mmCIF file of C-alpha atoms and ligand atoms in Angstrom:
data_model
loop_
_atom_site.group_PDB
_atom_site.id
_atom_site.type_symbol
_atom_site.label_atom_id
_atom_site.label_comp_id
_atom_site.label_asym_id
_atom_site.label_seq_id
_atom_site.Cartn_x
_atom_site.Cartn_y
_atom_site.Cartn_z
ATOM 1 C CA MET L 12 0.733 -11.347 13.785
ATOM 2 C CA SER L 13 -2.468 -11.172 15.838
ATOM 3 C CA GLU L 14 -1.612 -14.381 17.699
ATOM 4 C CA GLN L 15 1.789 -12.902 18.426
ATOM 5 C CA ASN L 16 0.246 -9.622 19.515
ATOM 6 C CA ALA L 17 -1.885 -11.382 22.078
ATOM 7 C CA THR L 18 1.216 -12.182 24.080
ATOM 8 C CA ARG L 19 3.084 -8.951 23.468
ATOM 9 C CA GLU L 20 2.661 -5.620 25.105
ATOM 10 C CA PRO L 21 1.724 -2.748 22.831
ATOM 11 C CA VAL L 22 4.244 0.078 22.613
ATOM 12 C CA LEU L 23 1.361 2.512 22.545
ATOM 13 C CA ARG L 24 -2.161 2.052 23.801
ATOM 14 C CA ALA L 25 -4.818 4.731 23.598
ATOM 15 C CA THR L 26 -8.265 4.223 25.061
ATOM 16 C CA GLY L 27 -11.401 6.309 24.547
ATOM 17 C CA LEU L 28 -9.652 9.401 23.213
ATOM 18 C CA ILE L 29 -11.915 12.414 22.737
ATOM 19 C CA LYS L 30 -11.151 15.887 21.420
ATOM 20 C CA ARG L 31 -13.713 18.637 20.979
ATOM 21 C CA PHE L 32 -13.397 21.996 19.312
ATOM 22 C CA GLY L 33 -16.345 24.024 20.570
ATOM 23 C CA GLY L 34 -19.460 22.126 19.503
ATOM 24 C CA LEU L 35 -17.559 19.833 17.134
ATOM 25 C CA THR L 36 -16.256 16.471 18.308
ATOM 26 C CA ALA L 37 -13.188 16.010 16.092
ATOM 27 C CA VAL L 38 -12.185 12.693 17.695
ATOM 28 C CA ASN L 39 -14.895 10.638 19.338
ATOM 29 C CA ASP L 40 -13.970 7.744 21.624
ATOM 30 C CA VAL L 41 -11.041 6.300 19.648
ATOM 31 C CA SER L 42 -8.938 3.447 21.022
ATOM 32 C CA LEU L 43 -5.905 1.861 19.409
ATOM 33 C CA ASP L 44 -2.921 -0.365 20.135
ATOM 34 C CA ILE L 45 0.400 -0.178 18.298
ATOM 35 C CA TYR L 46 2.810 -3.109 18.606
ATOM 36 C CA PRO L 47 6.627 -3.225 18.238
ATOM 37 C CA GLY L 48 7.813 -3.004 14.642
ATOM 38 C CA GLU L 49 4.325 -2.488 13.285
ATOM 39 C CA VAL L 50 3.536 0.015 10.535
ATOM 40 C CA VAL L 51 -0.009 1.261 10.970
ATOM 41 C CA ALA L 52 -1.615 3.518 8.379
ATOM 42 C CA LEU L 53 -4.264 5.967 9.494
ATOM 43 C CA ALA L 54 -6.688 6.490 6.641
ATOM 44 C CA GLY L 55 -9.787 8.635 6.272
ATOM 45 C CA ASP L 56 -11.285 11.442 4.278
ATOM 46 C CA ASN L 57 -10.405 15.091 4.900
ATOM 47 C CA GLY L 58 -11.737 16.185 8.260
ATOM 48 C CA ALA L 59 -12.073 12.620 9.593
ATOM 49 C CA GLY L 60 -9.980 13.477 12.658
ATOM 50 C CA LYS L 61 -6.656 11.845 11.753
ATOM 51 C CA SER L 62 -4.418 14.812 12.518
ATOM 52 C CA THR L 63 -6.320 15.644 15.696
ATOM 53 C CA LEU L 64 -5.904 12.055 16.887
ATOM 54 C CA ILE L 65 -2.157 12.026 16.383
ATOM 55 C CA LYS L 66 -1.813 15.494 17.885
ATOM 56 C CA MET L 67 -3.143 14.058 21.148
ATOM 57 C CA ILE L 68 -0.567 11.275 20.971
ATOM 58 C CA SER L 69 2.243 13.710 20.179
ATOM 59 C CA GLY L 70 1.532 16.211 22.935
ATOM 60 C CA VAL L 71 0.066 19.013 20.804
ATOM 61 C CA TYR L 72 -3.470 18.698 22.216
ATOM 62 C CA ARG L 73 -4.546 17.569 25.628
ATOM 63 C CA PRO L 74 -7.381 15.035 25.214
ATOM 64 C CA ASP L 75 -10.835 15.943 26.554
ATOM 65 C CA GLY L 76 -11.236 12.290 27.471
ATOM 66 C CA GLY L 77 -9.391 8.988 27.402
ATOM 67 C CA HIS L 78 -5.972 7.685 28.327
ATOM 68 C CA ILE L 79 -2.615 7.127 26.628
ATOM 69 C CA TYR L 80 -0.150 4.448 27.734
ATOM 70 C CA LEU L 81 3.436 4.064 26.553
ATOM 71 C CA GLU L 82 4.912 0.644 27.213
ATOM 72 C CA GLY L 83 2.241 0.006 29.805
ATOM 73 C CA ARG L 84 2.565 3.238 31.753
ATOM 74 C CA GLU L 85 0.004 6.011 31.522
ATOM 75 C CA ILE L 86 1.465 9.236 30.183
ATOM 76 C CA THR L 87 0.245 12.815 29.973
ATOM 77 C CA MET L 88 2.086 15.383 27.933
ATOM 78 C CA ALA L 89 1.972 19.143 28.226
ATOM 79 C CA SER L 90 3.874 19.783 24.983
ATOM 80 C CA PRO L 91 5.339 18.131 21.878
ATOM 81 C CA LEU L 92 8.747 18.508 23.494
ATOM 82 C CA GLU L 93 7.588 16.367 26.396
ATOM 83 C CA ALA L 94 6.328 13.742 23.954
ATOM 84 C CA ARG L 95 9.723 13.708 22.235
ATOM 85 C CA GLY L 96 11.370 13.346 25.595
ATOM 86 C CA LEU L 97 9.300 10.183 26.098
ATOM 87 C CA GLY L 98 10.379 8.827 22.707
ATOM 88 C CA ILE L 99 7.388 9.825 20.570
ATOM 89 C CA GLU L 100 8.818 11.493 17.463
ATOM 90 C CA THR L 101 6.358 13.143 15.113
ATOM 91 C CA ILE L 102 7.240 14.176 11.603
ATOM 92 C CA TYR L 103 4.701 16.694 10.349
ATOM 93 C CA GLN L 104 4.178 17.808 6.788
ATOM 94 C CA ASP L 105 6.103 20.958 7.588
ATOM 95 C CA LEU L 106 8.591 18.693 9.410
ATOM 96 C CA ALA L 107 9.377 21.089 12.231
ATOM 97 C CA LEU L 108 12.939 21.368 11.024
ATOM 98 C CA CYS L 109 14.769 24.655 11.312
ATOM 99 C CA GLU L 110 15.095 26.029 7.811
ATOM 100 C CA ASN L 111 18.194 28.097 8.414
ATOM 101 C CA LEU L 112 20.160 25.407 10.177
ATOM 102 C CA ASP L 113 22.045 22.512 8.643
ATOM 103 C CA ALA L 114 21.144 18.813 8.835
ATOM 104 C CA THR L 115 23.574 18.114 11.670
ATOM 105 C CA VAL L 116 22.117 20.805 13.890
ATOM 106 C CA ASN L 117 18.595 19.633 13.065
ATOM 107 C CA ILE L 118 19.366 16.083 14.153
ATOM 108 C CA PHE L 119 20.530 17.390 17.528
ATOM 109 C CA LEU L 120 18.038 20.228 17.904
ATOM 110 C CA GLY L 121 17.378 20.936 21.567
ATOM 111 C CA ARG L 122 19.773 18.169 22.654
ATOM 112 C CA GLU L 123 23.157 19.465 21.543
ATOM 113 C CA PRO L 124 26.170 17.755 23.100
ATOM 114 C CA THR L 125 28.623 20.014 24.857
ATOM 115 C CA LYS L 126 32.303 19.787 25.643
ATOM 116 C CA ARG L 127 34.329 21.712 28.166
ATOM 117 C CA LEU L 128 36.811 24.250 26.989
ATOM 118 C CA LEU L 129 39.879 24.510 29.216
ATOM 119 C CA GLY L 130 37.921 22.260 31.543
ATOM 120 C CA ILE L 131 35.590 25.128 32.432
ATOM 121 C CA PHE L 132 33.486 26.676 29.655
ATOM 122 C CA LYS L 133 30.738 24.625 28.080
ATOM 123 C CA GLN L 134 30.695 24.699 24.323
ATOM 124 C CA VAL L 135 28.538 22.888 21.735
ATOM 125 C CA ASP L 136 30.601 20.018 20.364
ATOM 126 C CA ARG L 137 30.140 20.446 16.604
ATOM 127 C CA GLY L 138 32.752 17.865 15.699
ATOM 128 C CA HIS L 139 30.927 15.200 17.688
ATOM 129 C CA MET L 140 27.608 16.238 16.120
ATOM 130 C CA LEU L 141 28.995 15.962 12.604
ATOM 131 C CA ALA L 142 30.590 12.566 13.233
ATOM 132 C CA GLU L 143 27.427 11.172 14.833
ATOM 133 C CA SER L 144 25.225 12.589 12.051
ATOM 134 C CA ASN L 145 27.407 10.919 9.437
ATOM 135 C CA LYS L 146 27.141 7.621 11.286
ATOM 136 C CA VAL L 147 23.356 7.617 11.548
ATOM 137 C CA LEU L 148 22.858 8.771 7.949
ATOM 138 C CA GLU L 149 25.196 6.066 6.741
ATOM 139 C CA ARG L 150 23.349 3.451 8.795
ATOM 140 C CA LEU L 151 20.104 4.513 7.093
ATOM 141 C CA ASP L 152 21.782 4.630 3.687
ATOM 142 C CA ILE L 153 20.895 8.285 3.273
ATOM 143 C CA LYS L 154 23.164 10.342 1.067
ATOM 144 C CA ILE L 155 23.189 14.065 1.715
ATOM 145 C CA PRO L 156 26.051 15.656 -0.219
ATOM 146 C CA ASN L 157 26.756 18.548 2.095
ATOM 147 C CA LEU L 158 25.559 18.272 5.672
ATOM 148 C CA ARG L 159 26.450 21.883 6.307
ATOM 149 C CA ARG L 160 23.897 23.232 3.848
ATOM 150 C CA PRO L 161 20.840 24.868 5.419
ATOM 151 C CA ILE L 162 17.792 22.596 5.408
ATOM 152 C CA ARG L 163 15.885 25.049 3.224
ATOM 153 C CA GLN L 164 18.173 24.190 0.297
ATOM 154 C CA MET L 165 17.347 20.497 0.533
ATOM 155 C CA SER L 166 14.714 18.533 -1.375
ATOM 156 C CA GLY L 167 11.540 17.298 0.312
ATOM 157 C CA GLY L 168 12.887 13.763 0.424
ATOM 158 C CA GLN L 169 16.154 14.846 2.018
ATOM 159 C CA ARG L 170 14.221 16.729 4.688
ATOM 160 C CA GLN L 171 12.157 13.642 5.494
ATOM 161 C CA ALA L 172 15.383 11.709 5.702
ATOM 162 C CA VAL L 173 16.885 14.168 8.175
ATOM 163 C CA ALA L 174 13.744 14.012 10.321
ATOM 164 C CA ILE L 175 13.839 10.213 10.283
ATOM 165 C CA ALA L 176 17.558 10.206 11.068
ATOM 166 C CA ARG L 177 16.784 12.330 14.108
ATOM 167 C CA ALA L 178 14.149 9.849 15.255
ATOM 168 C CA VAL L 179 16.524 6.910 14.823
ATOM 169 C CA TYR L 180 19.469 8.624 16.457
ATOM 170 C CA TRP L 181 17.469 9.450 19.556
ATOM 171 C CA ASN L 182 16.040 5.934 19.785
ATOM 172 C CA ALA L 183 12.437 6.902 19.243
ATOM 173 C CA ARG L 184 9.994 4.382 20.665
ATOM 174 C CA LEU L 185 7.293 5.413 18.207
ATOM 175 C CA VAL L 186 7.447 7.478 15.019
ATOM 176 C CA ILE L 187 4.375 9.285 13.707
ATOM 177 C CA MET L 188 4.292 10.711 10.190
ATOM 178 C CA ASP L 189 1.495 13.004 8.986
ATOM 179 C CA GLU L 190 1.174 12.838 5.182
ATOM 180 C CA PRO L 191 4.916 12.370 4.657
ATOM 181 C CA THR L 192 4.820 11.932 0.904
ATOM 182 C CA ALA L 193 2.204 14.560 0.061
ATOM 183 C CA ALA L 194 4.689 16.978 -1.487
ATOM 184 C CA LEU L 195 7.176 14.476 -2.901
ATOM 185 C CA GLY L 196 7.909 13.102 -6.354
ATOM 186 C CA VAL L 197 7.782 9.354 -6.984
ATOM 187 C CA PRO L 198 11.493 8.535 -6.375
ATOM 188 C CA GLU L 199 11.408 10.449 -3.105
ATOM 189 C CA GLN L 200 8.196 8.698 -2.060
ATOM 190 C CA ARG L 201 10.010 5.405 -2.545
ATOM 191 C CA LYS L 202 12.846 6.593 -0.341
ATOM 192 C CA VAL L 203 10.364 7.467 2.404
ATOM 193 C CA HIS L 204 8.850 3.979 2.084
ATOM 194 C CA GLU L 205 12.323 2.479 2.465
ATOM 195 C CA LEU L 206 12.972 4.572 5.539
ATOM 196 C CA VAL L 207 9.696 3.442 7.099
ATOM 197 C CA LYS L 208 10.775 -0.140 6.483
ATOM 198 C CA THR L 209 14.138 0.607 8.077
ATOM 199 C CA LEU L 210 12.402 1.859 11.207
ATOM 200 C CA LYS L 211 10.258 -1.272 11.220
ATOM 201 C CA ALA L 212 13.344 -3.458 10.857
ATOM 202 C CA GLN L 213 14.723 -1.781 13.974
ATOM 203 C CA ASN L 214 11.476 -2.701 15.732
ATOM 204 C CA VAL L 215 10.334 0.936 15.912
ATOM 205 C CA PRO L 216 6.597 1.135 15.212
ATOM 206 C CA VAL L 217 5.359 3.784 12.792
ATOM 207 C CA ILE L 218 1.947 5.413 12.490
ATOM 208 C CA ILE L 219 1.624 6.916 9.040
ATOM 209 C CA ILE L 220 -1.255 9.160 8.023
ATOM 210 C CA SER L 221 -1.861 9.071 4.315
ATOM 211 C CA HIS L 222 -4.408 9.723 1.617
ATOM 212 C CA ASN L 223 -2.284 7.874 -0.830
ATOM 213 C CA MET L 224 -3.310 4.249 -1.396
ATOM 214 C CA GLN L 225 0.111 3.469 -2.856
ATOM 215 C CA ASP L 226 1.751 4.671 0.341
ATOM 216 C CA ILE L 227 -0.610 2.671 2.451
ATOM 217 C CA PHE L 228 -0.220 -0.594 0.600
ATOM 218 C CA ALA L 229 3.540 -0.141 0.131
ATOM 219 C CA VAL L 230 4.298 0.009 3.840
ATOM 220 C CA ALA L 231 1.377 -0.732 6.154
ATOM 221 C CA ASP L 232 0.848 -3.953 8.092
ATOM 222 C CA ARG L 233 -2.435 -2.685 9.445
ATOM 223 C CA ILE L 234 -4.842 0.081 8.531
ATOM 224 C CA ILE L 235 -7.020 2.061 10.905
ATOM 225 C CA VAL L 236 -9.839 3.868 9.138
ATOM 226 C CA MET L 237 -11.500 6.975 10.554
ATOM 227 C CA ARG L 238 -14.726 8.636 9.573
ATOM 228 C CA ARG L 239 -16.260 11.687 11.227
ATOM 229 C CA GLY L 240 -14.109 11.403 14.293
ATOM 230 C CA GLN L 241 -14.703 7.712 14.870
ATOM 231 C CA LYS L 242 -12.664 4.623 14.202
ATOM 232 C CA VAL L 243 -14.679 2.628 11.670
ATOM 233 C CA GLY L 244 -12.127 0.026 10.672
ATOM 234 C CA ASP L 245 -9.007 -1.724 11.915
ATOM 235 C CA VAL L 246 -7.868 -4.231 9.321
ATOM 236 C CA ARG L 247 -4.789 -6.074 8.144
ATOM 237 C CA ALA L 248 -3.477 -4.486 4.932
ATOM 238 C CA ALA L 249 -3.107 -7.888 3.272
ATOM 239 C CA GLU L 250 -6.804 -8.571 3.711
ATOM 240 C CA VAL L 251 -8.325 -5.508 2.025
ATOM 241 C CA THR L 252 -8.356 -3.782 -1.352
ATOM 242 C CA ASP L 253 -8.311 -0.080 -2.267
ATOM 243 C CA ASP L 254 -12.048 -0.296 -2.862
ATOM 244 C CA ASP L 255 -12.709 -1.789 0.570
ATOM 245 C CA LEU L 256 -10.824 1.084 2.144
ATOM 246 C CA VAL L 257 -12.609 3.751 0.164
ATOM 247 C CA SER L 258 -15.969 2.218 1.129
ATOM 248 C CA MET L 259 -14.994 2.341 4.790
ATOM 249 C CA MET L 260 -13.759 5.923 4.470
ATOM 250 C CA VAL L 261 -16.980 7.182 2.914
ATOM 251 C CA GLY L 262 -19.324 4.881 4.815
ATOM 252 C CA ALA L 263 -20.730 3.003 1.829
ATOM 253 C CA ALA L 264 -20.082 -0.503 3.115
HETATM 254 N N1 LIG C 391 -7.731 23.644 15.792
HETATM 255 C C1 LIG C 391 -8.967 23.366 15.373
HETATM 256 N N2 LIG C 391 -10.017 24.156 15.703
HETATM 257 C C2 LIG C 391 -11.273 23.870 15.300
HETATM 258 N N3 LIG C 391 -11.607 22.810 14.545
HETATM 259 C C3 LIG C 391 -10.590 21.986 14.180
HETATM 260 C C4 LIG C 391 -9.245 22.223 14.556
HETATM 261 N N4 LIG C 391 -8.465 21.226 14.044
HETATM 262 C C5 LIG C 391 -9.294 20.418 13.375
HETATM 263 N N5 LIG C 391 -10.578 20.871 13.441
HETATM 264 C C6 LIG C 391 -11.736 20.213 12.870
HETATM 265 O O1 LIG C 391 -11.775 18.895 13.368
HETATM 266 C C7 LIG C 391 -12.137 17.969 12.347
HETATM 267 C C8 LIG C 391 -11.028 16.968 12.149
HETATM 268 O O2 LIG C 391 -9.904 17.629 11.583
HETATM 269 P P1 LIG C 391 -8.511 16.905 11.321
HETATM 270 O O3 LIG C 391 -8.116 16.167 12.533
HETATM 271 O O4 LIG C 391 -7.569 17.927 10.807
HETATM 272 O O5 LIG C 391 -8.896 15.876 10.164
HETATM 273 P P2 LIG C 391 -7.958 15.097 9.121
HETATM 274 O O6 LIG C 391 -6.552 15.212 9.567
HETATM 275 O O7 LIG C 391 -8.487 13.708 9.117
HETATM 276 O O8 LIG C 391 -8.193 15.777 7.794
HETATM 277 C C9 LIG C 391 -12.435 18.806 11.115
HETATM 278 O O9 LIG C 391 -13.820 19.052 11.073
HETATM 279 C C10 LIG C 391 -11.661 20.065 11.364
HETATM 280 O O10 LIG C 391 -12.250 21.164 10.701
HETATM 281 MG MG1 LIG C 392 -4.797 16.044 8.604
#
């Protein structure tokens, strides 16, 4: 893969990212490249700076230093919505789905298609939304019995699936997941792993933050390790063990 990467352009490149909170430097001069179809795990102990790092890439925080490039062009983002507009879809633990709305509406949130009524009045085209939602869920082999149920009545795994369906439907260029399996049972964790592999198969790179070694080794091609705000490791998953990772995370190497 590394030989291949040498000739390919990264989808995402970040250089020298810095984020401070008062006197604390939460992310200290971190650079990374993410290539097409790559699954990169972001590992590190609590407080290592993982979430802060991805929040800069997803438009939540403005970096105090450094640059972010998407497909070779430098980008700056004033909000998560702007990041989504550029094709960076982030799936947080709380998922940012609207609890009271159904899966269909959540897939289209903020980008609802409209049709004209009597050629004049604009109206949200619910029929189109439902048909398109069914198509994308089918393509991902996701079974949700009743798409019209509010999201809050769905299981954790189904919610992840809806969030991933949204990313796929809108042709995300990069998907970021922050601890996606933290609240899930084992069968649902497996489904999330499958969905990550589906994104990969469609050449969409995924950055996945996880504490869970099983998650990491089930899906990651590469692992970036953070400790106290710094990047302390960038290794191929096939070349390290759980113990190696833990040593890097705690600084015992
Ligand atoms: N909004 C914030 N305000 C102040 N300190 C923060 C904020 N967010 C994170 N931190 C601090 O920055 C450091 C990194 O946090 P975080 O990025 O959440 O780590 P991780 O996701 O790896 O657990 C921690 O020391 C944390 O307490
Ligand atoms: Mg975190």
